[in-house]
Amino acid sequence: MKTVLKNVLGVVLVAAISAGAAIGTSTYIMNKKQAESSYSIESDYGFKQPVHFANYNAVAPETIDFTVIAEKAVNAVVHIKSVTKAQASNPQQQYIDPFEFFFGNRGNRQQQLQPRVGFGSGVIISTDGYIITNNHVIDGADEIEVTMNNNRKYSAKIIGTDPSTDIALLKIDETNLSVIPFGDSEKLKVGEWVLAIGNPFNLNSTVTAGIVSATGRSVMTGRDDVSRVASFIQTDAAVNPGNSGGALINTRGELVGINTLIYSETGNFAGYSFAVPISIAGKVVSDLREFGTVQRALLGVTIADIQNVPEEERNKLKVLEGAYVADFGTRSSAKEAGMEVGDVITAVNGTRVRSVSALQEQISKYRPGEKVSVEVDRKGSTKNFTVELRNAQGNTDVIQSKGDAADVLGAAFKELSAEQKRSLGISYGIEVTSVTNGKFKEHGVPKGYIIMQVNNQRINSIDDFEKIVERLLKSNGQEQVLIIRGITPSGRTRHYAIDLVD
């Protein structure tokens, strides 16, 4: 078996076409009536969870009974089915027939494409229907169906997504649900037993056990988002395609991670699986519920692991672990606090930092405006700084969700009538019926413009268009651009490139 380092490509996302979840519940012995009726809204991340589940200081039984944990956990595991409308592989060739575009519909020439269906898992984290999963499980989905362990089915809506951590928050309309309580992923120890419960290969409610192999693990995910947070819990609990979005739980039945990645040269489990720590995932879903987007705090530093520092500089360092400060960003709060290039960050609020991924995990727990104590080693001397964290814009303002498509674009739309399609010689598209203050007005998109394609996807309805725009608005990515193709009121073809980021 090749090692991880020999084949970085072997680390693959457990794709949304087959993703799964693991969940766990507490083994605390409580009166059943009390367990069902006593709830708290004061859990660490603000979700409604049973009171007895919120007592994380209780000592686990000396004799671990996986049967008790598993029996309770499976009721908070859900199966997720995501359906995405199919798009032709080459939109320019298959979606727009030049004869149809200029001379009218010459018969039914459209390719009949089947929707893409993916499967994954999720974890119920609130009694009133909030579910955490991976972003890649539901990314691009037009419809999301959630199936409970008792086979009840629900339609779910997306509350928010964060590609940088591969976390998403869903909501179904139900109450008094079984949940998995939040644990403390930072207290996990290497060698500690954990369980993964999910739906590998659509085998619902599958339970596997293993130990924590490592924490703070940084692996190549294939994502090129510079703001991605990669600090994973590594385990040897069997996780396969279908487990994505599932829970990793400790022996007290507490949620400590969301299963996200596997290492594999074949696509199936090869002994290594990775989970997003709940210290990161919990804060992300809390932000998504409250603000619609993640409040990502930054120190304002460019960092590197010590082994990646040029040898000449590395030889000057007095420590072998930590995050090396290579540079500062604009309006850097760390620089203003007194930190210098060449410092090695070794702790945040008293928690030891051994690597870049460990530093990311610590900072990701906070919001802009909060202050943290940062310990650094400077040429052998220990120095401490109090740093006020900022957002990507260099301030401490709360970033709100950008809103829906109509609000951002400042436009209204309507479906094309059969007569309009005949007169224009097209078979699809929507019409811009009004333009007010917004992105359309800024970029000169006129009233009466017919939108036919957006980002190489054919627009058959207003719903098609709005889903593309709203998906971009929730992506938090660096490139949130609409490339629109269509026909102006004068009959000319015209393209617009609209940047949704202010």
PDB file of C-alpha atoms in Angstrom, residues 201-379:
ATOM      1  CA  PHE A 201     -23.250   2.754  -0.527  1.00  0.00           C
ATOM      2  CA  ASN A 202     -26.829   3.575   0.591  1.00  0.00           C
ATOM      3  CA  LEU A 203     -26.604   1.004   3.399  1.00  0.00           C
ATOM      4  CA  ASN A 204     -28.587   3.066   5.873  1.00  0.00           C
ATOM      5  CA  SER A 205     -27.588   3.469   9.521  1.00  0.00           C
ATOM      6  CA  THR A 206     -24.268   1.670   9.276  1.00  0.00           C
ATOM      7  CA  VAL A 207     -22.088   1.851  12.400  1.00  0.00           C
ATOM      8  CA  THR A 208     -18.284   1.513  12.334  1.00  0.00           C
ATOM      9  CA  ALA A 209     -15.742   1.925  15.124  1.00  0.00           C
ATOM     10  CA  GLY A 210     -12.120   3.015  15.243  1.00  0.00           C
ATOM     11  CA  ILE A 211      -9.662   5.180  17.106  1.00  0.00           C
ATOM     12  CA  VAL A 212      -8.456   8.729  16.653  1.00  0.00           C
ATOM     13  CA  SER A 213      -5.287   8.372  14.591  1.00  0.00           C
ATOM     14  CA  ALA A 214      -4.318  12.055  14.604  1.00  0.00           C
ATOM     15  CA  THR A 215      -5.742  15.530  15.170  1.00  0.00           C
ATOM     16  CA  GLY A 216      -5.048  18.806  13.390  1.00  0.00           C
ATOM     17  CA  ARG A 217      -4.251  16.870  10.232  1.00  0.00           C
ATOM     18  CA  SER A 218      -3.771  18.902   7.046  1.00  0.00           C
ATOM     19  CA  VAL A 219      -4.517  17.040   3.805  1.00  0.00           C
ATOM     20  CA  MET A 220      -4.847  18.042   0.181  1.00  0.00           C
ATOM     21  CA  THR A 221      -8.557  18.242  -0.665  1.00  0.00           C
ATOM     22  CA  GLY A 222      -8.343  19.351  -4.273  1.00  0.00           C
ATOM     23  CA  ARG A 223     -10.080  22.643  -3.450  1.00  0.00           C
ATOM     24  CA  ASP A 224      -8.170  25.757  -4.482  1.00  0.00           C
ATOM     25  CA  ASP A 225     -10.040  28.177  -2.230  1.00  0.00           C
ATOM     26  CA  VAL A 226      -7.300  30.176  -0.507  1.00  0.00           C
ATOM     27  CA  SER A 227      -9.545  30.687   2.522  1.00  0.00           C
ATOM     28  CA  ARG A 228     -10.177  26.965   3.037  1.00  0.00           C
ATOM     29  CA  VAL A 229      -9.782  25.651   6.563  1.00  0.00           C
ATOM     30  CA  ALA A 230      -8.096  22.226   6.667  1.00  0.00           C
ATOM     31  CA  SER A 231      -7.561  20.860  10.162  1.00  0.00           C
ATOM     32  CA  PHE A 232      -9.017  17.362  10.265  1.00  0.00           C
ATOM     33  CA  ILE A 233      -9.514  14.585  12.775  1.00  0.00           C
ATOM     34  CA  GLN A 234      -7.969  11.440  11.287  1.00  0.00           C
ATOM     35  CA  THR A 235      -9.456   8.077  12.274  1.00  0.00           C
ATOM     36  CA  ASP A 236      -9.349   4.464  11.145  1.00  0.00           C
ATOM     37  CA  ALA A 237     -13.121   4.020  11.479  1.00  0.00           C
ATOM     38  CA  ALA A 238     -14.336   2.659   8.141  1.00  0.00           C
ATOM     39  CA  VAL A 239     -15.845   5.469   6.049  1.00  0.00           C
ATOM     40  CA  ASN A 240     -16.892   4.970   2.432  1.00  0.00           C
ATOM     41  CA  PRO A 241     -18.752   6.863  -0.302  1.00  0.00           C
ATOM     42  CA  GLY A 242     -22.061   7.519   1.381  1.00  0.00           C
ATOM     43  CA  ASN A 243     -20.638   8.615   4.743  1.00  0.00           C
ATOM     44  CA  SER A 244     -20.030  12.231   3.729  1.00  0.00           C
ATOM     45  CA  GLY A 245     -21.790  14.636   6.052  1.00  0.00           C
ATOM     46  CA  GLY A 246     -22.018  12.019   8.759  1.00  0.00           C
ATOM     47  CA  ALA A 247     -21.046  12.314  12.361  1.00  0.00           C
ATOM     48  CA  LEU A 248     -18.011  11.200  14.234  1.00  0.00           C
ATOM     49  CA  ILE A 249     -18.948  10.620  17.882  1.00  0.00           C
ATOM     50  CA  ASN A 250     -17.017   9.880  21.041  1.00  0.00           C
ATOM     51  CA  THR A 251     -17.817   7.181  23.592  1.00  0.00           C
ATOM     52  CA  ARG A 252     -20.273   9.487  25.361  1.00  0.00           C
ATOM     53  CA  GLY A 253     -22.305   9.822  22.173  1.00  0.00           C
ATOM     54  CA  GLU A 254     -21.253  13.450  21.582  1.00  0.00           C
ATOM     55  CA  LEU A 255     -20.678  14.903  18.139  1.00  0.00           C
ATOM     56  CA  VAL A 256     -16.973  15.624  17.699  1.00  0.00           C
ATOM     57  CA  GLY A 257     -16.661  15.731  13.904  1.00  0.00           C
ATOM     58  CA  ILE A 258     -18.361  15.631  10.494  1.00  0.00           C
ATOM     59  CA  ASN A 259     -16.964  12.889   8.239  1.00  0.00           C
ATOM     60  CA  THR A 260     -15.735  14.497   5.055  1.00  0.00           C
ATOM     61  CA  LEU A 261     -12.761  12.815   3.353  1.00  0.00           C
ATOM     62  CA  ILE A 262     -11.162   9.456   2.820  1.00  0.00           C
ATOM     63  CA  TYR A 263      -7.701   8.540   1.618  1.00  0.00           C
ATOM     64  CA  SER A 264      -8.016   6.061  -1.208  1.00  0.00           C
ATOM     65  CA  GLU A 265      -6.406   4.951  -4.446  1.00  0.00           C
ATOM     66  CA  THR A 266      -9.612   3.171  -5.464  1.00  0.00           C
ATOM     67  CA  GLY A 267     -12.383   5.449  -4.170  1.00  0.00           C
ATOM     68  CA  ASN A 268     -13.215   3.094  -1.283  1.00  0.00           C
ATOM     69  CA  PHE A 269     -11.954   2.974   2.302  1.00  0.00           C
ATOM     70  CA  ALA A 270      -8.248   2.179   2.626  1.00  0.00           C
ATOM     71  CA  GLY A 271      -7.725   2.725   6.345  1.00  0.00           C
ATOM     72  CA  TYR A 272      -7.771   6.524   6.619  1.00  0.00           C
ATOM     73  CA  SER A 273     -10.732   8.847   7.036  1.00  0.00           C
ATOM     74  CA  PHE A 274     -10.943  12.509   7.957  1.00  0.00           C
ATOM     75  CA  ALA A 275     -13.575  14.579   9.755  1.00  0.00           C
ATOM     76  CA  VAL A 276     -14.075  18.325  10.218  1.00  0.00           C
ATOM     77  CA  PRO A 277     -13.806  18.993  13.996  1.00  0.00           C
ATOM     78  CA  ILE A 278     -17.015  20.193  15.616  1.00  0.00           C
ATOM     79  CA  SER A 279     -15.030  23.143  16.995  1.00  0.00           C
ATOM     80  CA  ILE A 280     -14.968  24.384  13.395  1.00  0.00           C
ATOM     81  CA  ALA A 281     -18.223  22.950  12.040  1.00  0.00           C
ATOM     82  CA  GLY A 282     -20.315  24.062  15.010  1.00  0.00           C
ATOM     83  CA  LYS A 283     -19.223  27.670  14.699  1.00  0.00           C
ATOM     84  CA  VAL A 284     -19.842  27.603  10.931  1.00  0.00           C
ATOM     85  CA  VAL A 285     -23.459  26.387  11.213  1.00  0.00           C
ATOM     86  CA  SER A 286     -24.114  28.809  14.060  1.00  0.00           C
ATOM     87  CA  ASP A 287     -23.015  31.671  11.795  1.00  0.00           C
ATOM     88  CA  LEU A 288     -25.022  30.336   8.843  1.00  0.00           C
ATOM     89  CA  ARG A 289     -28.186  30.215  10.932  1.00  0.00           C
ATOM     90  CA  GLU A 290     -27.723  33.639  12.509  1.00  0.00           C
ATOM     91  CA  PHE A 291     -26.220  35.651   9.648  1.00  0.00           C
ATOM     92  CA  GLY A 292     -26.669  33.569   6.499  1.00  0.00           C
ATOM     93  CA  THR A 293     -22.914  33.606   5.951  1.00  0.00           C
ATOM     94  CA  VAL A 294     -19.788  32.732   7.947  1.00  0.00           C
ATOM     95  CA  GLN A 295     -18.193  35.454  10.054  1.00  0.00           C
ATOM     96  CA  ARG A 296     -14.595  34.501   9.312  1.00  0.00           C
ATOM     97  CA  ALA A 297     -12.005  36.063  11.620  1.00  0.00           C
ATOM     98  CA  LEU A 298      -8.454  36.758  10.461  1.00  0.00           C
ATOM     99  CA  LEU A 299      -5.175  37.554  12.186  1.00  0.00           C
ATOM    100  CA  GLY A 300      -3.925  39.282   9.055  1.00  0.00           C
ATOM    101  CA  VAL A 301      -0.812  37.124   8.631  1.00  0.00           C
ATOM    102  CA  THR A 302       0.679  34.953   5.906  1.00  0.00           C
ATOM    103  CA  ILE A 303       1.790  31.757   7.609  1.00  0.00           C
ATOM    104  CA  ALA A 304       3.746  28.600   6.837  1.00  0.00           C
ATOM    105  CA  ASP A 305       4.623  25.371   8.586  1.00  0.00           C
ATOM    106  CA  ILE A 306       8.208  25.457   9.850  1.00  0.00           C
ATOM    107  CA  GLN A 307       9.319  22.594   7.590  1.00  0.00           C
ATOM    108  CA  ASN A 308       8.245  24.702   4.597  1.00  0.00           C
ATOM    109  CA  VAL A 309      10.282  27.754   5.608  1.00  0.00           C
ATOM    110  CA  PRO A 310      13.416  28.334   3.467  1.00  0.00           C
ATOM    111  CA  GLU A 311      16.369  26.589   5.064  1.00  0.00           C
ATOM    112  CA  GLU A 312      18.322  29.790   5.648  1.00  0.00           C
ATOM    113  CA  GLU A 313      15.465  31.235   7.722  1.00  0.00           C
ATOM    114  CA  ARG A 314      14.564  27.919   9.341  1.00  0.00           C
ATOM    115  CA  ASN A 315      18.065  27.538  10.756  1.00  0.00           C
ATOM    116  CA  LYS A 316      17.574  30.783  12.691  1.00  0.00           C
ATOM    117  CA  LEU A 317      14.480  29.507  14.499  1.00  0.00           C
ATOM    118  CA  LYS A 318      14.615  28.219  18.070  1.00  0.00           C
ATOM    119  CA  VAL A 319      11.444  26.092  17.909  1.00  0.00           C
ATOM    120  CA  LEU A 320      10.448  23.176  15.703  1.00  0.00           C
ATOM    121  CA  GLU A 321       6.663  23.485  15.970  1.00  0.00           C
ATOM    122  CA  GLY A 322       4.257  26.340  15.330  1.00  0.00           C
ATOM    123  CA  ALA A 323       3.057  28.621  12.536  1.00  0.00           C
ATOM    124  CA  TYR A 324       5.781  30.786  10.985  1.00  0.00           C
ATOM    125  CA  VAL A 325       4.803  34.392  10.212  1.00  0.00           C
ATOM    126  CA  ALA A 326       6.064  35.034   6.674  1.00  0.00           C
ATOM    127  CA  ASP A 327       4.225  38.289   5.923  1.00  0.00           C
ATOM    128  CA  PHE A 328       1.301  40.518   6.877  1.00  0.00           C
ATOM    129  CA  GLY A 329      -1.841  41.498   5.022  1.00  0.00           C
ATOM    130  CA  THR A 330      -3.141  45.009   4.610  1.00  0.00           C
ATOM    131  CA  ARG A 331      -4.563  46.485   7.813  1.00  0.00           C
ATOM    132  CA  SER A 332      -3.158  43.530   9.734  1.00  0.00           C
ATOM    133  CA  SER A 333      -4.305  43.466  13.341  1.00  0.00           C
ATOM    134  CA  ALA A 334      -1.423  41.114  14.214  1.00  0.00           C
ATOM    135  CA  LYS A 335       1.138  43.592  12.879  1.00  0.00           C
ATOM    136  CA  GLU A 336      -0.551  46.461  14.701  1.00  0.00           C
ATOM    137  CA  ALA A 337      -0.388  44.412  17.915  1.00  0.00           C
ATOM    138  CA  GLY A 338       3.408  44.153  17.582  1.00  0.00           C
ATOM    139  CA  MET A 339       4.063  40.847  15.838  1.00  0.00           C
ATOM    140  CA  GLU A 340       6.947  40.681  13.344  1.00  0.00           C
ATOM    141  CA  VAL A 341       7.953  38.651  10.312  1.00  0.00           C
ATOM    142  CA  GLY A 342       9.934  35.654  11.582  1.00  0.00           C
ATOM    143  CA  ASP A 343       7.820  35.175  14.702  1.00  0.00           C
ATOM    144  CA  VAL A 344       6.519  31.641  15.272  1.00  0.00           C
ATOM    145  CA  ILE A 345       2.991  31.444  16.700  1.00  0.00           C
ATOM    146  CA  THR A 346       3.000  28.730  19.359  1.00  0.00           C
ATOM    147  CA  ALA A 347      -0.322  29.212  21.209  1.00  0.00           C
ATOM    148  CA  VAL A 348      -3.711  30.934  20.988  1.00  0.00           C
ATOM    149  CA  ASN A 349      -5.574  31.624  24.232  1.00  0.00           C
ATOM    150  CA  GLY A 350      -3.379  29.083  25.967  1.00  0.00           C
ATOM    151  CA  THR A 351      -4.003  26.284  23.451  1.00  0.00           C
ATOM    152  CA  ARG A 352      -0.803  24.967  21.904  1.00  0.00           C
ATOM    153  CA  VAL A 353      -0.321  25.526  18.166  1.00  0.00           C
ATOM    154  CA  ARG A 354       1.913  23.001  16.434  1.00  0.00           C
ATOM    155  CA  SER A 355       1.154  23.797  12.773  1.00  0.00           C
ATOM    156  CA  VAL A 356      -0.649  26.050  10.323  1.00  0.00           C
ATOM    157  CA  SER A 357      -3.726  23.809  10.387  1.00  0.00           C
ATOM    158  CA  ALA A 358      -3.821  23.960  14.192  1.00  0.00           C
ATOM    159  CA  LEU A 359      -3.683  27.767  14.063  1.00  0.00           C
ATOM    160  CA  GLN A 360      -6.504  27.824  11.500  1.00  0.00           C
ATOM    161  CA  GLU A 361      -8.618  25.644  13.752  1.00  0.00           C
ATOM    162  CA  GLN A 362      -8.111  27.939  16.738  1.00  0.00           C
ATOM    163  CA  ILE A 363      -8.810  31.204  14.898  1.00  0.00           C
ATOM    164  CA  SER A 364     -11.827  29.748  13.066  1.00  0.00           C
ATOM    165  CA  LYS A 365     -13.657  29.480  16.414  1.00  0.00           C
ATOM    166  CA  TYR A 366     -13.888  33.257  16.730  1.00  0.00           C
ATOM    167  CA  ARG A 367     -15.677  36.105  14.998  1.00  0.00           C
ATOM    168  CA  PRO A 368     -14.321  39.469  13.838  1.00  0.00           C
ATOM    169  CA  GLY A 369     -14.174  41.890  16.750  1.00  0.00           C
ATOM    170  CA  GLU A 370     -13.204  39.258  19.314  1.00  0.00           C
ATOM    171  CA  LYS A 371      -9.791  39.444  20.948  1.00  0.00           C
ATOM    172  CA  VAL A 372      -7.364  36.559  21.346  1.00  0.00           C
ATOM    173  CA  SER A 373      -4.103  36.140  23.226  1.00  0.00           C
ATOM    174  CA  VAL A 374      -1.354  35.026  20.846  1.00  0.00           C
ATOM    175  CA  GLU A 375       1.920  33.584  22.105  1.00  0.00           C
ATOM    176  CA  VAL A 376       4.929  33.695  19.782  1.00  0.00           C
ATOM    177  CA  ASP A 377       8.538  32.632  19.896  1.00  0.00           C
ATOM    178  CA  ARG A 378      10.860  35.378  18.678  1.00  0.00           C
ATOM    179  CA  LYS A 379      14.453  34.186  18.357  1.00  0.00           C
TER     180      LYS A 379
END
